[in-house]
Short mmCIF file of C-alpha atoms in Angstrom, two decimals:
data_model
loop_
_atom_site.label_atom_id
_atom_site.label_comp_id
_atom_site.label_asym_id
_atom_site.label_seq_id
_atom_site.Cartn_x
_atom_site.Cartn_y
_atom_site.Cartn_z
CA UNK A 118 217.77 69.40 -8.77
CA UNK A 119 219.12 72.71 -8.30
CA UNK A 120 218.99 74.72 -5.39
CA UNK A 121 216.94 77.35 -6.14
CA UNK A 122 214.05 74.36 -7.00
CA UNK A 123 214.79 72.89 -3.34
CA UNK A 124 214.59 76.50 -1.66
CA UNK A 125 211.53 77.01 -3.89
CA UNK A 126 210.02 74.19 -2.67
CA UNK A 127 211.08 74.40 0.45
CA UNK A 128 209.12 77.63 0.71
CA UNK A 129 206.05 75.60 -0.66
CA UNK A 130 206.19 73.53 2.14
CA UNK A 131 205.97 76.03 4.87
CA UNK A 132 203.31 77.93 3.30
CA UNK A 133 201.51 74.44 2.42
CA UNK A 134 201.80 72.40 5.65
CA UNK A 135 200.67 75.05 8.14
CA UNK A 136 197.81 75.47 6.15
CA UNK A 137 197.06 72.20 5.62
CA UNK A 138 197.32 71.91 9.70
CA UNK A 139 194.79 74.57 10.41
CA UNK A 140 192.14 72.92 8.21
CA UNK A 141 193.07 69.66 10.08
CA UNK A 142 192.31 71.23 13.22
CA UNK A 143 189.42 72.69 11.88
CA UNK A 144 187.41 69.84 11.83
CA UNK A 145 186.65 69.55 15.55
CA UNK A 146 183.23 67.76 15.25
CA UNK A 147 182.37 64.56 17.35
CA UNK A 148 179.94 62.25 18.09
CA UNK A 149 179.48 61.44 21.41
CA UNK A 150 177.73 57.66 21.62
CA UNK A 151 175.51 56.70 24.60
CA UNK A 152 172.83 53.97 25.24
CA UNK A 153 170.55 52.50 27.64
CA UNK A 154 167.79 53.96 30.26
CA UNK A 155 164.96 54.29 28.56
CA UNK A 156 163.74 56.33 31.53
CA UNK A 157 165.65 59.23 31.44
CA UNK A 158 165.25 59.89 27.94
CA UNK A 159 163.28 62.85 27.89
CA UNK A 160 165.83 64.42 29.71
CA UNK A 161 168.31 63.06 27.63
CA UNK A 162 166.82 63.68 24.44
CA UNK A 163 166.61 67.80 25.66
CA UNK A 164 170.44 67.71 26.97
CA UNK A 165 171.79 66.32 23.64
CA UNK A 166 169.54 69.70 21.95
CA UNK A 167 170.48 72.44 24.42
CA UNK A 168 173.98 71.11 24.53
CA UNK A 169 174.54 71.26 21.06
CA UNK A 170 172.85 74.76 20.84
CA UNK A 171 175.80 75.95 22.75
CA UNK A 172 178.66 73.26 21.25
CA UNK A 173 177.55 73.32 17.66
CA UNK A 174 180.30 70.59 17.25
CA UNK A 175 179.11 68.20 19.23
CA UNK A 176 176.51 65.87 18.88
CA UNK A 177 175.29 62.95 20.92
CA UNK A 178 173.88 59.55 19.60
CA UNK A 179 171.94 58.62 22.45
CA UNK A 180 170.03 55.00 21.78
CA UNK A 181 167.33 54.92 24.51
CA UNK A 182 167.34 50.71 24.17
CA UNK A 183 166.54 49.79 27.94
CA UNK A 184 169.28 49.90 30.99
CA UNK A 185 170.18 46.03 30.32
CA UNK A 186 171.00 46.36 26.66
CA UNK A 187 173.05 49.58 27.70
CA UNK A 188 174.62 47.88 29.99
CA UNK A 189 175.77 45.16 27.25
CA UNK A 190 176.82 47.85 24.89
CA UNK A 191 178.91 49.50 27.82
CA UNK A 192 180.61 45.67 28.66
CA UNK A 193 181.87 45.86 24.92
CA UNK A 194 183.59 48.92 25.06
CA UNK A 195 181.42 50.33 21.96
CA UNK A 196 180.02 53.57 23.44
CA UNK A 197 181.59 56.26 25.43
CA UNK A 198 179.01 56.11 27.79
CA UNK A 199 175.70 54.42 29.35
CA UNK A 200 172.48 55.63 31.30
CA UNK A 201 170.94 52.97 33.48
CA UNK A 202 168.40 53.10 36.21
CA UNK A 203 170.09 50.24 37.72
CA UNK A 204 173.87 50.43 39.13
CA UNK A 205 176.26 47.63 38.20
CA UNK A 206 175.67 44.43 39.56
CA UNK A 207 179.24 42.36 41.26
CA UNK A 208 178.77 40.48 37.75
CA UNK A 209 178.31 43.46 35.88
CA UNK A 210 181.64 44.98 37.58
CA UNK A 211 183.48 42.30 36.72
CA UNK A 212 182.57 42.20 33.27
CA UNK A 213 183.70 45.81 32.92
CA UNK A 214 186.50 46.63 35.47
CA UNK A 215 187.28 50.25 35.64
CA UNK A 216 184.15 51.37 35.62
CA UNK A 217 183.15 54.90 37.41
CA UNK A 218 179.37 55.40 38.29
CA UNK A 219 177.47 58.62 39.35
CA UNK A 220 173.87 59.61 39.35
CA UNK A 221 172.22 62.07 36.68
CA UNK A 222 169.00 62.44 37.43
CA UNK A 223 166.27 61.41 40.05
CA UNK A 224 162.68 60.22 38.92
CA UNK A 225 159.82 58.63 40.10
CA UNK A 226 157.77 54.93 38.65
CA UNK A 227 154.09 55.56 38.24
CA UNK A 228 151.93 53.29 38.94
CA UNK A 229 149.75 53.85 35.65
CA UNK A 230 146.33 52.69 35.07
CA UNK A 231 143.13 53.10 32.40
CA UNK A 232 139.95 52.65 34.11
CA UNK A 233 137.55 54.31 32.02
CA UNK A 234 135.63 57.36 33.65
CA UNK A 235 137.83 57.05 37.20
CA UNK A 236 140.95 60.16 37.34
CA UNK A 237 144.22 59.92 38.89
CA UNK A 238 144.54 58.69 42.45
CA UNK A 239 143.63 55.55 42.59
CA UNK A 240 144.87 54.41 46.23
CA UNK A 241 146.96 51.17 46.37
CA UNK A 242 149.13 49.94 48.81
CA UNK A 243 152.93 47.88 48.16
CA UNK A 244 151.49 44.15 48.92
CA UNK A 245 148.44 45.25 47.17
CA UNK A 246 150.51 45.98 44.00
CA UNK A 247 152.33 42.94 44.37
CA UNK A 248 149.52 40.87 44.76
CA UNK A 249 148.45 42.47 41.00
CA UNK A 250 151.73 41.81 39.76
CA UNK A 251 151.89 38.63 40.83
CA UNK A 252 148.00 37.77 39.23
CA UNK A 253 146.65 37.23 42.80
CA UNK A 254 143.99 39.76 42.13
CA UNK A 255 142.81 39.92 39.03
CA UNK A 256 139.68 41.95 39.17
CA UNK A 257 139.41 45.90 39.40
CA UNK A 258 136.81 45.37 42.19
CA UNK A 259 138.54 43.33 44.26
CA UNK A 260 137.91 43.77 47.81
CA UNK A 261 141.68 44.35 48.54
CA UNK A 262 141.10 47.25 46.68
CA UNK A 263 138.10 48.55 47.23
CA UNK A 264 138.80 48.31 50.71
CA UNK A 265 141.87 51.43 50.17
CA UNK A 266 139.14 53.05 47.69
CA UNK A 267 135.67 53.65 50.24
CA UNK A 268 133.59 55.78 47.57
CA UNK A 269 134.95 55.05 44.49
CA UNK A 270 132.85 52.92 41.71
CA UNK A 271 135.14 50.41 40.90
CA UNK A 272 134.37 48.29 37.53
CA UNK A 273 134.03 44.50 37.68
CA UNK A 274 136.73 43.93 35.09
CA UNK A 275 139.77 41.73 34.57
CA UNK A 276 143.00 43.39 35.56
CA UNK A 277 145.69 43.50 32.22
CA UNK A 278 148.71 43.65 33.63
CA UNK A 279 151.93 45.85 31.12
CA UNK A 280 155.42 45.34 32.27
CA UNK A 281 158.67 45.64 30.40
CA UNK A 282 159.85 42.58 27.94
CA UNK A 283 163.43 44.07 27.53
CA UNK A 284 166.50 44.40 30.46
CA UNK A 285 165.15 47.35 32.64
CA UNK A 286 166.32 49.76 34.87
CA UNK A 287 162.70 50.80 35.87
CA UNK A 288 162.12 47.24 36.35
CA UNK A 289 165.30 46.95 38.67
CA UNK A 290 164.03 49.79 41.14
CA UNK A 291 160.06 48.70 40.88
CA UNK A 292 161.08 45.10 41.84
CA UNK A 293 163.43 46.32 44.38
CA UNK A 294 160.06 48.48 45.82
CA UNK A 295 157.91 45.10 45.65
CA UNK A 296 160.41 43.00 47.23
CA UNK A 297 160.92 45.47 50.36
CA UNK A 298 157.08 45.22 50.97
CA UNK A 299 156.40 41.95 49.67
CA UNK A 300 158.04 38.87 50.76
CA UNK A 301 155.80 36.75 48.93
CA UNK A 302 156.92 38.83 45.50
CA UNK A 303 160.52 38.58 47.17
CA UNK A 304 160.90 35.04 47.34
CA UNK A 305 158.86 34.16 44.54
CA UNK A 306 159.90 36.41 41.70
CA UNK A 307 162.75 38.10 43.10
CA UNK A 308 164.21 41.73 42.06
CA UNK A 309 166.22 42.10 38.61
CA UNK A 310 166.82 44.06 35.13
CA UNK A 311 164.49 41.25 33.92
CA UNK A 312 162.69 38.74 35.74
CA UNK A 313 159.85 35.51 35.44
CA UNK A 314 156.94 38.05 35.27
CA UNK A 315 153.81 35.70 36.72
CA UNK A 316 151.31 37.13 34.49
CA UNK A 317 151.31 40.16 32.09
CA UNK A 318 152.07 41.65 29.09
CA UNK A 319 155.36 42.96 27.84
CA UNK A 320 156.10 46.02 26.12
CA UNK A 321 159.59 48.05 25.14
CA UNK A 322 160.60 50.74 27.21
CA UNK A 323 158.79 52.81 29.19
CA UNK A 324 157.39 53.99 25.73
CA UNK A 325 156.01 50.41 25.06
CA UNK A 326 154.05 50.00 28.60
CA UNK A 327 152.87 53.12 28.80
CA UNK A 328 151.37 52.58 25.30
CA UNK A 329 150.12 48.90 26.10
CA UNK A 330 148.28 50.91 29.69
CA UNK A 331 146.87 54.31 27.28
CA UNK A 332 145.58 52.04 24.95
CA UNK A 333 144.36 49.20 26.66
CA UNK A 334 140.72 49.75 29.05
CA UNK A 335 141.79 48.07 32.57
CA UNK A 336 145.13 48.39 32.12
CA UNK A 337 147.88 48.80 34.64
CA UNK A 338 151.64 48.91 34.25
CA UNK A 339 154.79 50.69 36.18
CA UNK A 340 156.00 53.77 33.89
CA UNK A 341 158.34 56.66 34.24
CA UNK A 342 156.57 60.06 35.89
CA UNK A 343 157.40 62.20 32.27
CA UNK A 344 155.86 59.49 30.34
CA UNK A 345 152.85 59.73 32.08
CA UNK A 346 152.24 63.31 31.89
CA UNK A 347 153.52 63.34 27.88
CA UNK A 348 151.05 60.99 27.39
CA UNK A 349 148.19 62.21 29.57
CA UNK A 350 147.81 58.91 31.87
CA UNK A 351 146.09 58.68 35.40
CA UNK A 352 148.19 56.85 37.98
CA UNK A 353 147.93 55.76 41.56
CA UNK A 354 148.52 57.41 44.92
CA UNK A 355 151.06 54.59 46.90
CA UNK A 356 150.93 54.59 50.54
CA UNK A 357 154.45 55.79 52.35
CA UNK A 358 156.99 53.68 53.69
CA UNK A 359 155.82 54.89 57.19
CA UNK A 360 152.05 53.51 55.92
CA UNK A 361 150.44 56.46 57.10
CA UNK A 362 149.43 58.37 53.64
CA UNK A 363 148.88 57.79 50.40
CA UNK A 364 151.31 60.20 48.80
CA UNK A 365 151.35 61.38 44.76
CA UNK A 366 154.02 61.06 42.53
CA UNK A 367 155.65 65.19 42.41
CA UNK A 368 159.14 66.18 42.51
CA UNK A 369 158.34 67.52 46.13
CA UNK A 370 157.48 63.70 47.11
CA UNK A 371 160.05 62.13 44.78
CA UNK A 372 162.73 64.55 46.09
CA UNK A 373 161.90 63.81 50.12
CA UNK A 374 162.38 59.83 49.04
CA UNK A 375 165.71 61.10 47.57
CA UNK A 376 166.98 62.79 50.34
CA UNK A 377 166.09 60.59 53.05
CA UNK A 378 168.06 57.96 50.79
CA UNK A 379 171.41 60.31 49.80
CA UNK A 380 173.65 60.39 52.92
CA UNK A 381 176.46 57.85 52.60
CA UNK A 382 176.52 56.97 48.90
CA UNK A 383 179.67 55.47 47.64
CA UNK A 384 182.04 57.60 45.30
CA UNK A 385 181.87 57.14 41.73
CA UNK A 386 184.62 54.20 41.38
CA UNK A 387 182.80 52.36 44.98
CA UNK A 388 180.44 49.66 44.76
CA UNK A 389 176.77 50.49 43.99
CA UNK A 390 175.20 47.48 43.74
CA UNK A 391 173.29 48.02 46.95
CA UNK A 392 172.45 51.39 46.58
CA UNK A 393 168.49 51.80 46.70
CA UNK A 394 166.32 54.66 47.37
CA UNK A 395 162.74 53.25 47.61
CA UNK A 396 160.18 53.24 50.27
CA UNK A 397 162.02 55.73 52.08
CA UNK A 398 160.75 57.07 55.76
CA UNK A 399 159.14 59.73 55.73
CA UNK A 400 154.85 61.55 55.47
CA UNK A 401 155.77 62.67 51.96
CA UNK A 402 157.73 60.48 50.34
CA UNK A 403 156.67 58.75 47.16
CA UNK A 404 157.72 55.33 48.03
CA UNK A 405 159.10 54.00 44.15
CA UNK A 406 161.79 56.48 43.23
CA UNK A 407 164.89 56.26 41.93
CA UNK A 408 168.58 57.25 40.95
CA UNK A 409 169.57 57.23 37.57
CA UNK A 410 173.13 56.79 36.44
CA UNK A 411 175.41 57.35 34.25
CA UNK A 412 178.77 54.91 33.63
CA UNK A 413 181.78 55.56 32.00
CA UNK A 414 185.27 53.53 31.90
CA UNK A 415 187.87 55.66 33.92
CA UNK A 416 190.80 54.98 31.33
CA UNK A 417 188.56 56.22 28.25
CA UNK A 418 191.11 54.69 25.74
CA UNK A 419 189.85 51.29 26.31
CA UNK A 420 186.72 52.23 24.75
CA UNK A 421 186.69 50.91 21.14
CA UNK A 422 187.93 53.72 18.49
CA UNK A 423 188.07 56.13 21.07
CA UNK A 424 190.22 59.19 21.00
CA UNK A 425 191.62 61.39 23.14
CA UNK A 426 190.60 64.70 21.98
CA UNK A 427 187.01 63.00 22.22
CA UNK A 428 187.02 62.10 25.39
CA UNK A 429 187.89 65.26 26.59
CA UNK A 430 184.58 65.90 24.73
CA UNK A 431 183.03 63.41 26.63
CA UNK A 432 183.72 64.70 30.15
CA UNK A 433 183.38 67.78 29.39
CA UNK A 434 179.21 66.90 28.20
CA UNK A 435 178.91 64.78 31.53
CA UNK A 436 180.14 67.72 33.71
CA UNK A 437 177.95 70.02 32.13
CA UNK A 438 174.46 67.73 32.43
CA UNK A 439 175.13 67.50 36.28
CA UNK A 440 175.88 71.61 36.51
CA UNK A 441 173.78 73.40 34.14
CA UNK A 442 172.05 70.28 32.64
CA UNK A 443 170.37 70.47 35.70
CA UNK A 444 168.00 73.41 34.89
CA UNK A 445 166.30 71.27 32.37
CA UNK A 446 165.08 68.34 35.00
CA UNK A 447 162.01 69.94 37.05
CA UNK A 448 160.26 71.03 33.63
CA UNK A 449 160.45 67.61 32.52
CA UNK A 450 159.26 66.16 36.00
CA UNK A 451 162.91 64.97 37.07
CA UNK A 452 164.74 65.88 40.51
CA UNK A 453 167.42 68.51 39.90
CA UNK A 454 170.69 66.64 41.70
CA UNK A 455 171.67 67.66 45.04
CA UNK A 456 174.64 69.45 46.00
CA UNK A 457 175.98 66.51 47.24
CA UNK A 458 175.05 64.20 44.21
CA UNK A 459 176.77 66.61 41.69
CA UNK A 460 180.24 66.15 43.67
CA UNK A 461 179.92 62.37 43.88
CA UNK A 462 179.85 62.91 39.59
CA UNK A 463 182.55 65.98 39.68
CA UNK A 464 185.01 63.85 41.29
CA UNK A 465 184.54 60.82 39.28
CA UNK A 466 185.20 62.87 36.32
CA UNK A 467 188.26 63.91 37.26
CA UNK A 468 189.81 60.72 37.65
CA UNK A 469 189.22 59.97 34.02
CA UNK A 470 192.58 59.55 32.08
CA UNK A 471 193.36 58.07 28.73
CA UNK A 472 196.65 56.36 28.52
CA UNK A 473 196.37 54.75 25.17
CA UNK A 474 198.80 56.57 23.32
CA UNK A 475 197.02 59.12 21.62
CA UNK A 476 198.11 60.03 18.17
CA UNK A 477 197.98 64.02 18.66
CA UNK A 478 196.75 66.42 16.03
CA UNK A 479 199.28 67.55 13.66
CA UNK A 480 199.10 71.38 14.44
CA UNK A 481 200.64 74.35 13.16
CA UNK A 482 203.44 73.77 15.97
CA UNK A 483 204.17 70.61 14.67
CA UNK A 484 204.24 71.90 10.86
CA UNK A 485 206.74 74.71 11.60
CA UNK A 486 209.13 71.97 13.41
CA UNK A 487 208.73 70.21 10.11
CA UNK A 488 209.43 73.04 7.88
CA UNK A 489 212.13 73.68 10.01
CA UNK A 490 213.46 70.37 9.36
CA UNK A 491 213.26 70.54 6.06
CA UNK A 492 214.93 73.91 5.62
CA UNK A 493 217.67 72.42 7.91
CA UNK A 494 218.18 69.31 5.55
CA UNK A 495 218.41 71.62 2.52
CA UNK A 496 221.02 74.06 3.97
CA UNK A 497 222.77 70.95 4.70
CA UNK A 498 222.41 69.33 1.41
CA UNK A 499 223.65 72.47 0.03
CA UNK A 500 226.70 73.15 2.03
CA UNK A 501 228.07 69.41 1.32
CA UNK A 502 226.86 69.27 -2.60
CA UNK A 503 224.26 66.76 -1.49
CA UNK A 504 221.64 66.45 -4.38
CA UNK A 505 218.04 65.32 -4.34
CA UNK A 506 216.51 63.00 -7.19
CA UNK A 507 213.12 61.31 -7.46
CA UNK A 508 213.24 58.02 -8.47
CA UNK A 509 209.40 56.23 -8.95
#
């Protein structure tokens, strides 16, 4: 081969390879994967549309599959990131070591109900819900609730209780609420993800019970405050922790529950296992609130397939859903984050590393070092009569 042909191609090369670079790094597009809380989906669902309005590269796969089955997915290292309603448990921790926690949102569990012909708040009482929950009283006009109810035409009907068949967040914080003012639900059922429901019928999600509740007459069930109001349900007014009203689910009363419950909360890589912020003190506090979280490995390259360029694009979605996510939460009946909340989540963030070695993009740096090269081997090859031959 002569050298002309080498300089020729030589030429070739670093016209060819840059080029070929900047389409590389042209393709910039990721999917971010998430999974769990079925209760913050709404807001979810509207960050992974406004977000991508503004990053048209980016879009998130969020599967809204319950808290517990996020959870599972999270353990396995096959999403970048879950949403629970329930923080890791010391088993959950130790099946996924590393893991940084911080809240997202802040909502409130309806007590829903269909009673044909009666609106929205119906007044019930913690050990009165229990007692439903439990199948203790089974009959809408039941004196332990007629008694909270002076006025009110209550029907002589049986009581069809909805809960959640799948691994719940929702059902983590409402049986954390029922064990606090129940210690007959406390010792008998206990507080969990899932647990030995006495009596009831399960549906998925908060989609499935509030569902089973609109379309079932005598219904009750526990369901997230947007589903509610998306679907047009009457719910219950729940006496205060300090038992002195009976207070409506609003972000006003939802927020007070919060705030009374936000001093002292561990930082995102602390244990919150114990962290609860029902039945809070307090003459407007709804009494069955809760955090919601999100969870994401601190060393993002032990997630399965991830990359390093994409979890840059990770981070950079969670810090924007705790700044201006926020603005999104009150129209969709969530609790924008505190002050206080959003740092807990800033400074998680920026712990996150990823020491796995990333293979990085070959850029147009990285071409012209090669080109170089090449031009360098040539000028070599021709100084010392060195000749090139392809041999297949």
């Amino acid at each position: 081969m002569t050298n002309k042909v080498i300089l020729g191609l030589t030429f070739m090369l670093i016209l060819i390879v840059p080029a070929m670079s900047l389409h590389a790094s042209a393709q910039t597009s990721y999917t971010i994967t998430g999974a769990g809380s079925t209760f913050v989906f709404p807001l979810m669902d509207t960050w992974r549309v406004d977000y991508n309005k503004i990053h048209q590269n980016i879009q998130l796969n969020y599967q809204s599959i319950g808290s517990g089955a996020g959870i599972k997915l999270l353990e396995q290292k096959s999403v970048d990131f879950a949403a629970s309603d329930a923080p890791l448990s010391t088993a959950d921790q130790q099946k996924a070591p590393g893991v940084l926690t911080f809240p997202d949102s802040i909502g409130a569990i309806t007590i829903a109900y269909n009673i044909p012909g009666m609106d929205k708040g119906l007044k019930l009482t913690g050990p009165v819900i229990a007692q439903i929950f439990m199948g203790n009283i089974t009959s809408w006009n039941d004196p332990a609730i007629a008694n909270l109810n002076p006025g009110a035409t209550l029907p002589n009907q049986n009581i069809v209780v909805a809960h959640r068949s799948d691994g719940s967040g929702t059902t983590y914080a409402f049986t954390d609420y029922l064990s606090k003012v129940s210690p007959d639900w406390k010792t008998k059922v206990g507080q969990g993800k899932s647990v030995p429901w006495p009596v009831g019928t399960g549906g998925n999600g908060n989609a499935g019970v509030a569902n089973i509740v609109k379309t079932t007459q005598y219904a009750i069930g526990y369901v997230e405050l947007a589903y509610v109001f998306q679907n047009n349900m009457t719910y219950a007014f729940v006496q205060n922790a300090d038992g002195n009203s009976f207070v409506e689910p609003t972000l006003d009363t939802v927020a007070a529950d919060a705030t009374a419950a936000s001093a002292n909360l561990p930082a995102a890589d602390g244990d919150w296992s114990k962290v609860s912020i029902v039945n809070q003190p307090g003459s407007n506090s709804y009494p069955i609130s809760t955090l919601t979280y999100v969870m994401i490995y601190q060393d993002m390259s032990t997630i399965n397939g991830e990359t390093q360029d994409k979890s840059t694009e990770v981070v950079n979605f969670l810090t924007w859903i705790l700044n201006d996510g926020q603005q999104y939460s009150s129209g969709l009946l969530y609790v924008p984050l505190p002050d206080s909340l959003k740092k807990i989540g800033e400074d998680g963030l920026a712990k996150v590393t990823f020491t796995g070695g990333a293979v990085p993009e070959f850029g147009p740096i990285a071409a012209l070092v090669l080109a170089i090269a090449i031009v360098s081997i040539i000028a070599v090859s021709a100084k010392t009569g060195l000749r090139f031959s392809a041999k297949f």
